[in-house]
mmCIF file of C-alpha atoms in Angstrom:
data_model
loop_
_atom_site.group_PDB
_atom_site.id
_atom_site.type_symbol
_atom_site.label_atom_id
_atom_site.label_comp_id
_atom_site.label_asym_id
_atom_site.label_seq_id
_atom_site.Cartn_x
_atom_site.Cartn_y
_atom_site.Cartn_z
ATOM 1 C CA MET A 30 120.454 56.803 -15.135
ATOM 2 C CA SER A 31 119.206 60.150 -16.244
ATOM 3 C CA LEU A 32 116.347 61.992 -14.531
ATOM 4 C CA ARG A 33 114.065 61.484 -17.589
ATOM 5 C CA ALA A 34 114.682 57.729 -17.612
ATOM 6 C CA CYS A 35 113.880 57.526 -13.918
ATOM 7 C CA GLY A 36 110.515 59.318 -14.506
ATOM 8 C CA ALA A 37 109.547 56.876 -17.281
ATOM 9 C CA ALA A 38 110.349 53.876 -15.112
ATOM 10 C CA LEU A 39 108.295 55.292 -12.269
ATOM 11 C CA ALA A 40 105.286 55.801 -14.578
ATOM 12 C CA ALA A 41 105.500 52.186 -15.793
ATOM 13 C CA LEU A 42 105.457 50.932 -12.222
ATOM 14 C CA ILE A 43 102.285 52.963 -11.508
ATOM 15 C CA VAL A 44 100.527 51.443 -14.528
ATOM 16 C CA VAL A 45 101.422 47.905 -13.460
ATOM 17 C CA ALA A 46 100.333 48.558 -9.888
ATOM 18 C CA CYS A 47 96.913 50.014 -10.792
ATOM 19 C CA GLY A 48 96.121 47.573 -13.608
ATOM 20 C CA ARG A 49 94.901 50.283 -15.992
ATOM 21 C CA SER A 50 95.877 53.485 -17.728
ATOM 22 C CA SER A 51 94.001 56.708 -17.889
ATOM 23 C CA ILE A 52 95.126 57.061 -21.507
ATOM 24 C CA ASP A 53 94.755 54.436 -24.227
ATOM 25 C CA ARG A 54 97.911 53.249 -25.856
ATOM 26 C CA ASP A 55 96.732 54.592 -29.200
ATOM 27 C CA GLY A 56 96.156 58.041 -27.693
ATOM 28 C CA GLY A 57 92.301 57.736 -27.990
ATOM 29 C CA THR A 58 89.605 58.458 -25.459
ATOM 30 C CA PRO A 59 89.875 57.048 -21.952
ATOM 31 C CA ASP A 60 88.720 53.490 -21.297
ATOM 32 C CA ARG A 61 85.492 53.114 -19.300
ATOM 33 C CA ARG A 62 84.455 50.055 -17.397
ATOM 34 C CA ASP A 63 80.924 49.049 -16.392
ATOM 35 C CA GLY A 64 79.693 51.224 -13.605
ATOM 36 C CA ASP A 65 81.659 54.285 -14.653
ATOM 37 C CA VAL A 66 79.574 57.505 -14.708
ATOM 38 C CA PRO A 67 79.586 59.353 -18.047
ATOM 39 C CA ASP A 68 80.495 62.968 -18.299
ATOM 40 C CA ALA A 69 77.453 65.037 -17.317
ATOM 41 C CA GLY A 70 78.269 67.533 -20.003
ATOM 42 C CA VAL A 71 77.624 65.069 -22.861
ATOM 43 C CA PRO A 72 73.890 65.005 -23.854
ATOM 44 C CA ASP A 73 71.952 61.708 -24.050
ATOM 45 C CA SER A 74 71.717 60.499 -27.652
ATOM 46 C CA GLY A 75 67.871 60.086 -27.256
ATOM 47 C CA ALA A 76 67.150 63.713 -26.270
ATOM 48 C CA SER A 77 65.218 66.011 -28.643
ATOM 49 C CA ILE A 78 67.852 68.569 -29.504
ATOM 50 C CA CYS A 79 66.871 71.473 -31.756
ATOM 51 C CA ALA A 80 67.921 74.972 -32.603
ATOM 52 C CA PRO A 81 66.128 77.496 -30.346
ATOM 53 C CA GLY A 82 63.430 79.327 -32.295
ATOM 54 C CA ALA A 83 63.078 76.621 -34.962
ATOM 55 C CA VAL A 84 59.531 75.678 -36.081
ATOM 56 C CA ASP A 85 58.424 72.279 -37.337
ATOM 57 C CA GLN A 86 55.240 70.448 -38.331
ATOM 58 C CA LEU A 87 54.335 66.775 -37.937
ATOM 59 C CA PRO A 88 51.257 64.691 -38.814
ATOM 60 C CA CYS A 89 49.043 63.901 -35.814
ATOM 61 C CA GLY A 90 45.684 62.454 -34.826
ATOM 62 C CA ARG A 91 43.056 62.198 -37.554
ATOM 63 C CA CYS A 92 44.911 63.729 -40.490
ATOM 64 C CA GLY A 93 45.841 66.734 -38.375
ATOM 65 C CA ILE A 94 49.026 68.791 -38.160
ATOM 66 C CA GLU A 95 51.041 69.269 -34.982
ATOM 67 C CA ARG A 96 52.999 72.502 -34.923
ATOM 68 C CA ARG A 97 55.980 72.586 -32.565
ATOM 69 C CA ARG A 98 58.532 75.225 -31.661
ATOM 70 C CA CYS A 99 62.029 74.817 -30.232
ATOM 71 C CA ASP A 100 62.382 76.608 -26.900
ATOM 72 C CA ALA A 101 65.437 78.392 -25.498
ATOM 73 C CA SER A 102 66.754 75.173 -23.943
ATOM 74 C CA GLY A 103 66.745 73.330 -27.273
ATOM 75 C CA VAL A 104 63.683 71.162 -26.586
ATOM 76 C CA TRP A 105 60.650 70.866 -28.889
ATOM 77 C CA GLN A 106 57.411 72.257 -27.397
ATOM 78 C CA SER A 107 54.108 71.159 -29.013
ATOM 79 C CA GLU A 108 51.449 73.745 -29.828
ATOM 80 C CA GLY A 109 48.752 71.100 -30.226
ATOM 81 C CA CYS A 110 47.159 69.102 -33.027
ATOM 82 C CA VAL A 111 44.932 71.142 -35.362
ATOM 83 C CA GLY A 112 42.930 70.541 -38.526
ATOM 84 C CA GLU A 113 41.835 67.025 -37.637
ATOM 85 C CA GLY A 114 39.164 65.163 -39.612
ATOM 86 C CA VAL A 115 36.077 63.424 -38.238
ATOM 87 C CA CYS A 116 37.148 59.772 -38.416
ATOM 88 C CA GLU A 117 40.089 57.376 -38.382
ATOM 89 C CA GLN A 118 41.399 56.427 -41.822
ATOM 90 C CA GLY A 119 39.979 53.055 -42.889
ATOM 91 C CA SER A 120 37.249 52.908 -40.236
ATOM 92 C CA THR A 121 33.611 52.257 -41.193
ATOM 93 C CA ARG A 122 30.177 53.115 -39.869
ATOM 94 C CA ASP A 123 26.583 52.183 -40.722
ATOM 95 C CA VAL A 124 24.140 54.989 -41.566
ATOM 96 C CA ALA A 125 20.432 55.061 -42.329
ATOM 97 C CA CYS A 126 19.426 55.315 -45.983
ATOM 98 C CA GLY A 127 16.433 54.962 -48.278
ATOM 99 C CA ASN A 128 13.367 53.269 -46.825
ATOM 100 C CA CYS A 129 14.683 52.205 -43.401
ATOM 101 C CA GLY A 130 17.783 50.652 -44.968
ATOM 102 C CA THR A 131 21.426 50.874 -43.954
ATOM 103 C CA ALA A 132 24.597 51.736 -45.819
ATOM 104 C CA THR A 133 28.266 51.474 -44.863
ATOM 105 C CA GLU A 134 30.483 54.538 -45.097
ATOM 106 C CA LEU A 135 34.280 54.352 -45.243
ATOM 107 C CA CYS A 136 36.640 56.915 -43.738
ATOM 108 C CA ASP A 137 38.876 58.071 -46.593
ATOM 109 C CA ALA A 138 42.503 59.233 -46.727
ATOM 110 C CA THR A 139 41.482 62.752 -45.630
ATOM 111 C CA CYS A 140 39.741 61.431 -42.493
ATOM 112 C CA GLN A 141 36.292 62.290 -43.877
ATOM 113 C CA TRP A 142 33.348 59.933 -44.373
ATOM 114 C CA SER A 143 32.957 59.000 -48.026
ATOM 115 C CA PRO A 144 29.399 58.622 -49.400
ATOM 116 C CA ALA A 145 28.001 55.099 -49.256
ATOM 117 C CA THR A 146 27.472 53.396 -52.600
ATOM 118 C CA MET A 147 24.825 50.810 -51.706
ATOM 119 C CA CYS A 148 21.704 50.837 -49.499
ATOM 120 C CA VAL A 149 20.607 47.429 -48.207
ATOM 121 C CA GLY A 150 17.714 46.093 -46.149
ATOM 122 C CA GLU A 151 15.121 48.584 -47.404
ATOM 123 C CA GLY A 152 11.403 48.160 -46.847
ATOM 124 C CA CYS A 153 8.389 49.881 -48.359
ATOM 125 C CA ALA A 154 8.068 53.652 -48.694
ATOM 126 C CA PRO A 155 6.291 55.052 -45.599
ATOM 127 C CA GLY A 156 2.839 56.417 -46.381
ATOM 128 C CA THR A 157 2.239 54.377 -49.539
ATOM 129 C CA ARG A 158 -0.964 52.324 -49.773
ATOM 130 C CA THR A 159 -2.362 49.514 -51.828
ATOM 131 C CA ARG A 160 -5.026 46.803 -51.743
ATOM 132 C CA THR A 161 -4.372 43.116 -51.514
ATOM 133 C CA GLY A 162 -6.211 39.856 -50.973
ATOM 134 C CA GLU A 163 -3.399 38.528 -48.783
ATOM 135 C CA GLY A 164 -4.757 37.590 -45.388
ATOM 136 C CA CYS A 165 -8.389 37.745 -46.569
ATOM 137 C CA PRO A 166 -10.891 34.992 -47.496
ATOM 138 C CA PRO A 167 -11.161 34.187 -51.234
ATOM 139 C CA GLY A 168 -12.877 36.972 -53.188
ATOM 140 C CA GLN A 169 -12.076 39.634 -50.602
ATOM 141 C CA GLU A 170 -9.464 42.370 -50.310
ATOM 142 C CA ARG A 171 -8.254 44.879 -47.763
ATOM 143 C CA GLU A 172 -6.201 48.058 -47.767
ATOM 144 C CA ILE A 173 -2.636 47.957 -46.505
ATOM 145 C CA ALA A 174 -0.259 50.836 -45.845
ATOM 146 C CA CYS A 175 3.434 51.236 -45.213
ATOM 147 C CA ASN A 176 4.102 52.430 -41.660
ATOM 148 C CA GLY A 177 6.959 54.488 -40.251
ATOM 149 C CA MET A 178 9.120 51.362 -39.871
ATOM 150 C CA CYS A 179 8.803 50.647 -43.609
ATOM 151 C CA GLU A 180 6.561 47.640 -42.982
ATOM 152 C CA LEU A 181 3.160 46.915 -44.539
ATOM 153 C CA GLU A 182 0.200 46.696 -42.178
ATOM 154 C CA ALA A 183 -3.534 46.266 -42.701
ATOM 155 C CA ILE A 184 -5.562 49.446 -42.186
ATOM 156 C CA SER A 185 -9.017 48.207 -43.220
ATOM 157 C CA ALA A 186 -11.189 45.145 -42.890
ATOM 158 C CA CYS A 187 -11.494 42.550 -45.672
ATOM 159 C CA THR A 188 -14.393 43.310 -48.040
ATOM 160 C CA ASP A 189 -15.920 41.495 -51.002
ATOM 161 C CA GLN A 190 -14.137 42.233 -54.240
ATOM 162 C CA VAL A 191 -17.014 41.009 -56.412
ATOM 163 C CA CYS A 192 -20.038 43.288 -56.882
ATOM 164 C CA SER A 193 -23.392 42.556 -58.505
ATOM 165 C CA THR A 194 -24.665 45.944 -59.743
ATOM 166 C CA VAL A 195 -22.510 47.709 -62.298
ATOM 167 C CA GLY A 196 -22.185 51.411 -61.430
ATOM 168 C CA ALA A 197 -23.069 50.975 -57.773
ATOM 169 C CA ARG A 198 -21.164 53.265 -55.406
ATOM 170 C CA GLU A 199 -20.238 52.874 -51.780
ATOM 171 C CA THR A 200 -18.302 54.964 -49.244
ATOM 172 C CA LEU A 201 -15.986 53.133 -46.875
ATOM 173 C CA PRO A 202 -13.668 54.197 -44.021
ATOM 174 C CA CYS A 203 -9.979 54.112 -44.868
ATOM 175 C CA GLY A 204 -6.611 54.740 -43.323
ATOM 176 C CA THR A 205 -5.959 55.356 -39.656
ATOM 177 C CA ARG A 206 -6.938 59.039 -39.597
ATOM 178 C CA CYS A 207 -10.699 58.959 -40.074
ATOM 179 C CA GLY A 208 -10.521 59.059 -43.871
ATOM 180 C CA THR A 209 -13.098 57.800 -46.381
ATOM 181 C CA LEU A 210 -12.925 56.406 -49.894
ATOM 182 C CA GLU A 211 -15.426 55.653 -52.594
ATOM 183 C CA ARG A 212 -15.630 52.410 -54.521
ATOM 184 C CA VAL A 213 -17.536 51.838 -57.747
ATOM 185 C CA CYS A 214 -18.741 48.543 -59.203
ATOM 186 C CA GLY A 215 -17.072 48.209 -62.593
ATOM 187 C CA PRO A 216 -18.355 46.514 -65.784
ATOM 188 C CA ASP A 217 -16.372 43.410 -64.802
ATOM 189 C CA ASN A 218 -18.400 43.200 -61.587
ATOM 190 C CA LEU A 219 -15.348 44.060 -59.485
ATOM 191 C CA TRP A 220 -15.075 46.963 -57.128
ATOM 192 C CA ALA A 221 -12.753 49.805 -58.204
ATOM 193 C CA TYR A 222 -11.428 51.853 -55.275
ATOM 194 C CA GLY A 223 -10.740 55.569 -55.168
ATOM 195 C CA ALA A 224 -8.120 57.340 -53.070
ATOM 196 C CA CYS A 225 -8.448 57.748 -49.319
ATOM 197 C CA MET A 226 -9.579 61.319 -48.664
ATOM 198 C CA ASN A 227 -10.710 63.702 -45.918
ATOM 199 C CA GLU A 228 -8.267 62.355 -43.373
ATOM 200 C CA GLY A 229 -7.619 64.090 -40.077
ATOM 201 C CA VAL A 230 -4.260 65.253 -38.724
ATOM 202 C CA CYS A 231 -3.617 62.373 -36.345
ATOM 203 C CA SER A 232 -4.636 58.864 -35.319
ATOM 204 C CA PRO A 233 -6.877 58.487 -32.247
ATOM 205 C CA GLY A 234 -4.793 58.245 -29.087
ATOM 206 C CA GLU A 235 -1.705 59.819 -30.666
ATOM 207 C CA ARG A 236 0.105 62.397 -28.512
ATOM 208 C CA GLY A 237 1.031 65.819 -29.852
ATOM 209 C CA THR A 238 0.411 69.531 -29.367
ATOM 210 C CA ALA A 239 -2.473 71.895 -30.024
ATOM 211 C CA ALA A 240 -2.553 75.638 -30.644
ATOM 212 C CA CYS A 241 -3.508 77.879 -27.728
ATOM 213 C CA GLY A 242 -3.544 81.551 -26.754
ATOM 214 C CA ASN A 243 -1.518 83.945 -28.889
ATOM 215 C CA CYS A 244 0.322 81.526 -31.190
ATOM 216 C CA GLY A 245 1.270 79.245 -28.283
ATOM 217 C CA THR A 246 1.100 75.457 -27.951
ATOM 218 C CA GLN A 247 0.215 72.968 -25.261
ATOM 219 C CA SER A 248 0.166 69.189 -24.903
ATOM 220 C CA ALA A 249 -2.756 67.437 -26.580
ATOM 221 C CA THR A 250 -4.245 64.027 -27.383
ATOM 222 C CA CYS A 251 -5.791 62.960 -30.690
ATOM 223 C CA GLY A 252 -9.505 62.318 -30.267
ATOM 224 C CA ALA A 253 -12.028 60.151 -32.092
ATOM 225 C CA SER A 254 -12.394 62.785 -34.833
ATOM 226 C CA CYS A 255 -8.669 62.533 -35.622
ATOM 227 C CA ALA A 256 -7.945 66.042 -34.351
ATOM 228 C CA PHE A 257 -5.758 67.087 -31.428
ATOM 229 C CA ALA A 258 -7.588 68.307 -28.320
ATOM 230 C CA PRO A 259 -5.718 70.204 -25.573
ATOM 231 C CA ASP A 260 -5.134 68.185 -22.430
ATOM 232 C CA PRO A 261 -7.252 69.386 -19.489
ATOM 233 C CA GLY A 262 -5.154 71.530 -17.187
ATOM 234 C CA GLY A 263 -2.373 71.879 -19.753
ATOM 235 C CA VAL A 264 -0.135 74.950 -19.797
ATOM 236 C CA CYS A 265 0.067 77.193 -22.867
ATOM 237 C CA THR A 266 3.698 77.995 -23.709
ATOM 238 C CA GLY A 267 5.525 80.001 -26.368
ATOM 239 C CA GLU A 268 2.866 82.715 -26.746
ATOM 240 C CA GLY A 269 3.483 85.906 -28.670
ATOM 241 C CA VAL A 270 2.983 89.459 -27.402
ATOM 242 C CA CYS A 271 -0.371 90.146 -29.056
ATOM 243 C CA ALA A 272 -3.408 88.655 -30.749
ATOM 244 C CA PRO A 273 -3.261 88.597 -34.588
ATOM 245 C CA GLY A 274 -5.207 91.430 -36.207
ATOM 246 C CA THR A 275 -5.206 93.713 -33.186
ATOM 247 C CA MET A 276 -3.442 97.078 -32.751
ATOM 248 C CA GLN A 277 -1.130 97.536 -29.806
ATOM 249 C CA PRO A 278 0.823 100.560 -28.510
ATOM 250 C CA THR A 279 4.615 100.252 -28.563
ATOM 251 C CA SER A 280 7.649 102.519 -28.194
ATOM 252 C CA VAL A 281 9.850 100.352 -30.438
ATOM 253 C CA GLY A 282 11.260 102.489 -33.264
ATOM 254 C CA CYS A 283 10.230 105.753 -31.620
ATOM 255 C CA LEU A 284 12.066 108.502 -29.789
ATOM 256 C CA PRO A 285 12.024 108.593 -25.989
ATOM 257 C CA PHE A 286 8.574 109.392 -24.580
ATOM 258 C CA GLU A 287 6.907 108.552 -27.922
ATOM 259 C CA THR A 288 4.660 105.626 -28.864
ATOM 260 C CA ARG A 289 2.925 104.300 -31.951
ATOM 261 C CA MET A 290 0.030 101.923 -32.638
ATOM 262 C CA ALA A 291 1.467 98.808 -34.293
ATOM 263 C CA PRO A 292 -0.485 95.983 -35.990
ATOM 264 C CA CYS A 293 -0.106 92.424 -34.658
ATOM 265 C CA ASP A 294 0.858 90.000 -37.433
ATOM 266 C CA ALA A 295 0.006 86.320 -37.932
ATOM 267 C CA THR A 296 2.935 85.242 -35.734
ATOM 268 C CA CYS A 297 1.628 87.251 -32.778
ATOM 269 C CA ALA A 298 4.427 89.798 -33.074
ATOM 270 C CA LEU A 299 4.116 93.564 -33.462
ATOM 271 C CA GLY A 300 4.875 94.690 -37.002
ATOM 272 C CA ALA A 301 5.918 97.936 -38.604
ATOM 273 C CA GLY A 302 3.493 100.759 -39.142
ATOM 274 C CA GLY A 303 1.905 103.516 -37.133
ATOM 275 C CA THR A 304 3.175 107.032 -36.559
ATOM 276 C CA CYS A 305 5.263 107.855 -33.523
ATOM 277 C CA ALA A 306 3.741 110.563 -31.356
ATOM 278 C CA PRO A 307 4.296 111.917 -27.839
ATOM 279 C CA ALA A 308 2.854 109.532 -25.304
ATOM 280 C CA ALA A 309 -0.227 110.741 -23.498
ATOM 281 C CA PRO A 310 0.641 111.877 -19.977
ATOM 282 C CA ALA A 311 -0.563 109.718 -17.136
ATOM 283 C CA PRO A 312 -3.605 111.080 -15.255
ATOM 284 C CA PHE A 313 -2.591 113.365 -12.369
ATOM 285 C CA VAL A 314 -4.355 112.495 -9.164
ATOM 286 C CA VAL A 315 -4.258 114.819 -6.164
ATOM 287 C CA VAL A 316 -4.285 113.073 -2.822
ATOM 288 C CA PRO A 317 -5.179 115.375 0.085
ATOM 289 C CA PHE A 318 -2.530 115.629 2.776
ATOM 290 C CA GLY A 319 -3.480 113.702 5.849
ATOM 291 C CA GLY A 320 -6.110 111.581 4.151
ATOM 292 C CA PRO A 321 -9.727 112.283 3.212
#
């Protein structure tokens, strides 16, 4: 038997003894059983492989754009999500509309709130007034007004609607701010009412602020005359630098060591005007050495 034949026989015996071959019969890649460790040099098929220096953009968040750059190791690095909208596409929200009503807005395809098309649940227009006999005895009426919650409420007592003397005039209180109105007896012997006039700035007991000092304000309470009165012991805040109409010295707008007389305007601030001139020197006082 030749030397080559002996080598082939020896190789066959090794295959039979080990039960496997390191090379497939068809000359393909080596067989691998469960538990075999793959070659560390072959990358995982799920890794983000890219060309170093490449730049890409992807949609993100609320209609935003995520810019990413491929680093030197071939991995995408995010530079953050920019240009996002204010809402999630398809979401809704309720917003106030009209006279205390509500409307539903829809977040559109650009992640912006689209204008609502319908306002529902509205009440009356705040501040409007009318007269009605509802809630009064027969032949009487009262004034009602729409409050800040868009609801009608009575603001006067019920009074007779029928009058006996044509042309007669009467003055009645009206509203909630110390107003008055005039009513006239018409030719049909029914009272005709004028508008509520001469109202104050607030309703008795209402809290607010009152002017104080040089254009400042302080806490106040509305009194019986429907005007705000400063609270006793209150602190005046937000004052200006001067009293309106007065003249005050200032160096603003002048050269060093110069001053001008500036007028104080209606906002308690010094305005333009006045001629800059050297400031008067301070009085020189001689103090004897060692005391008097």
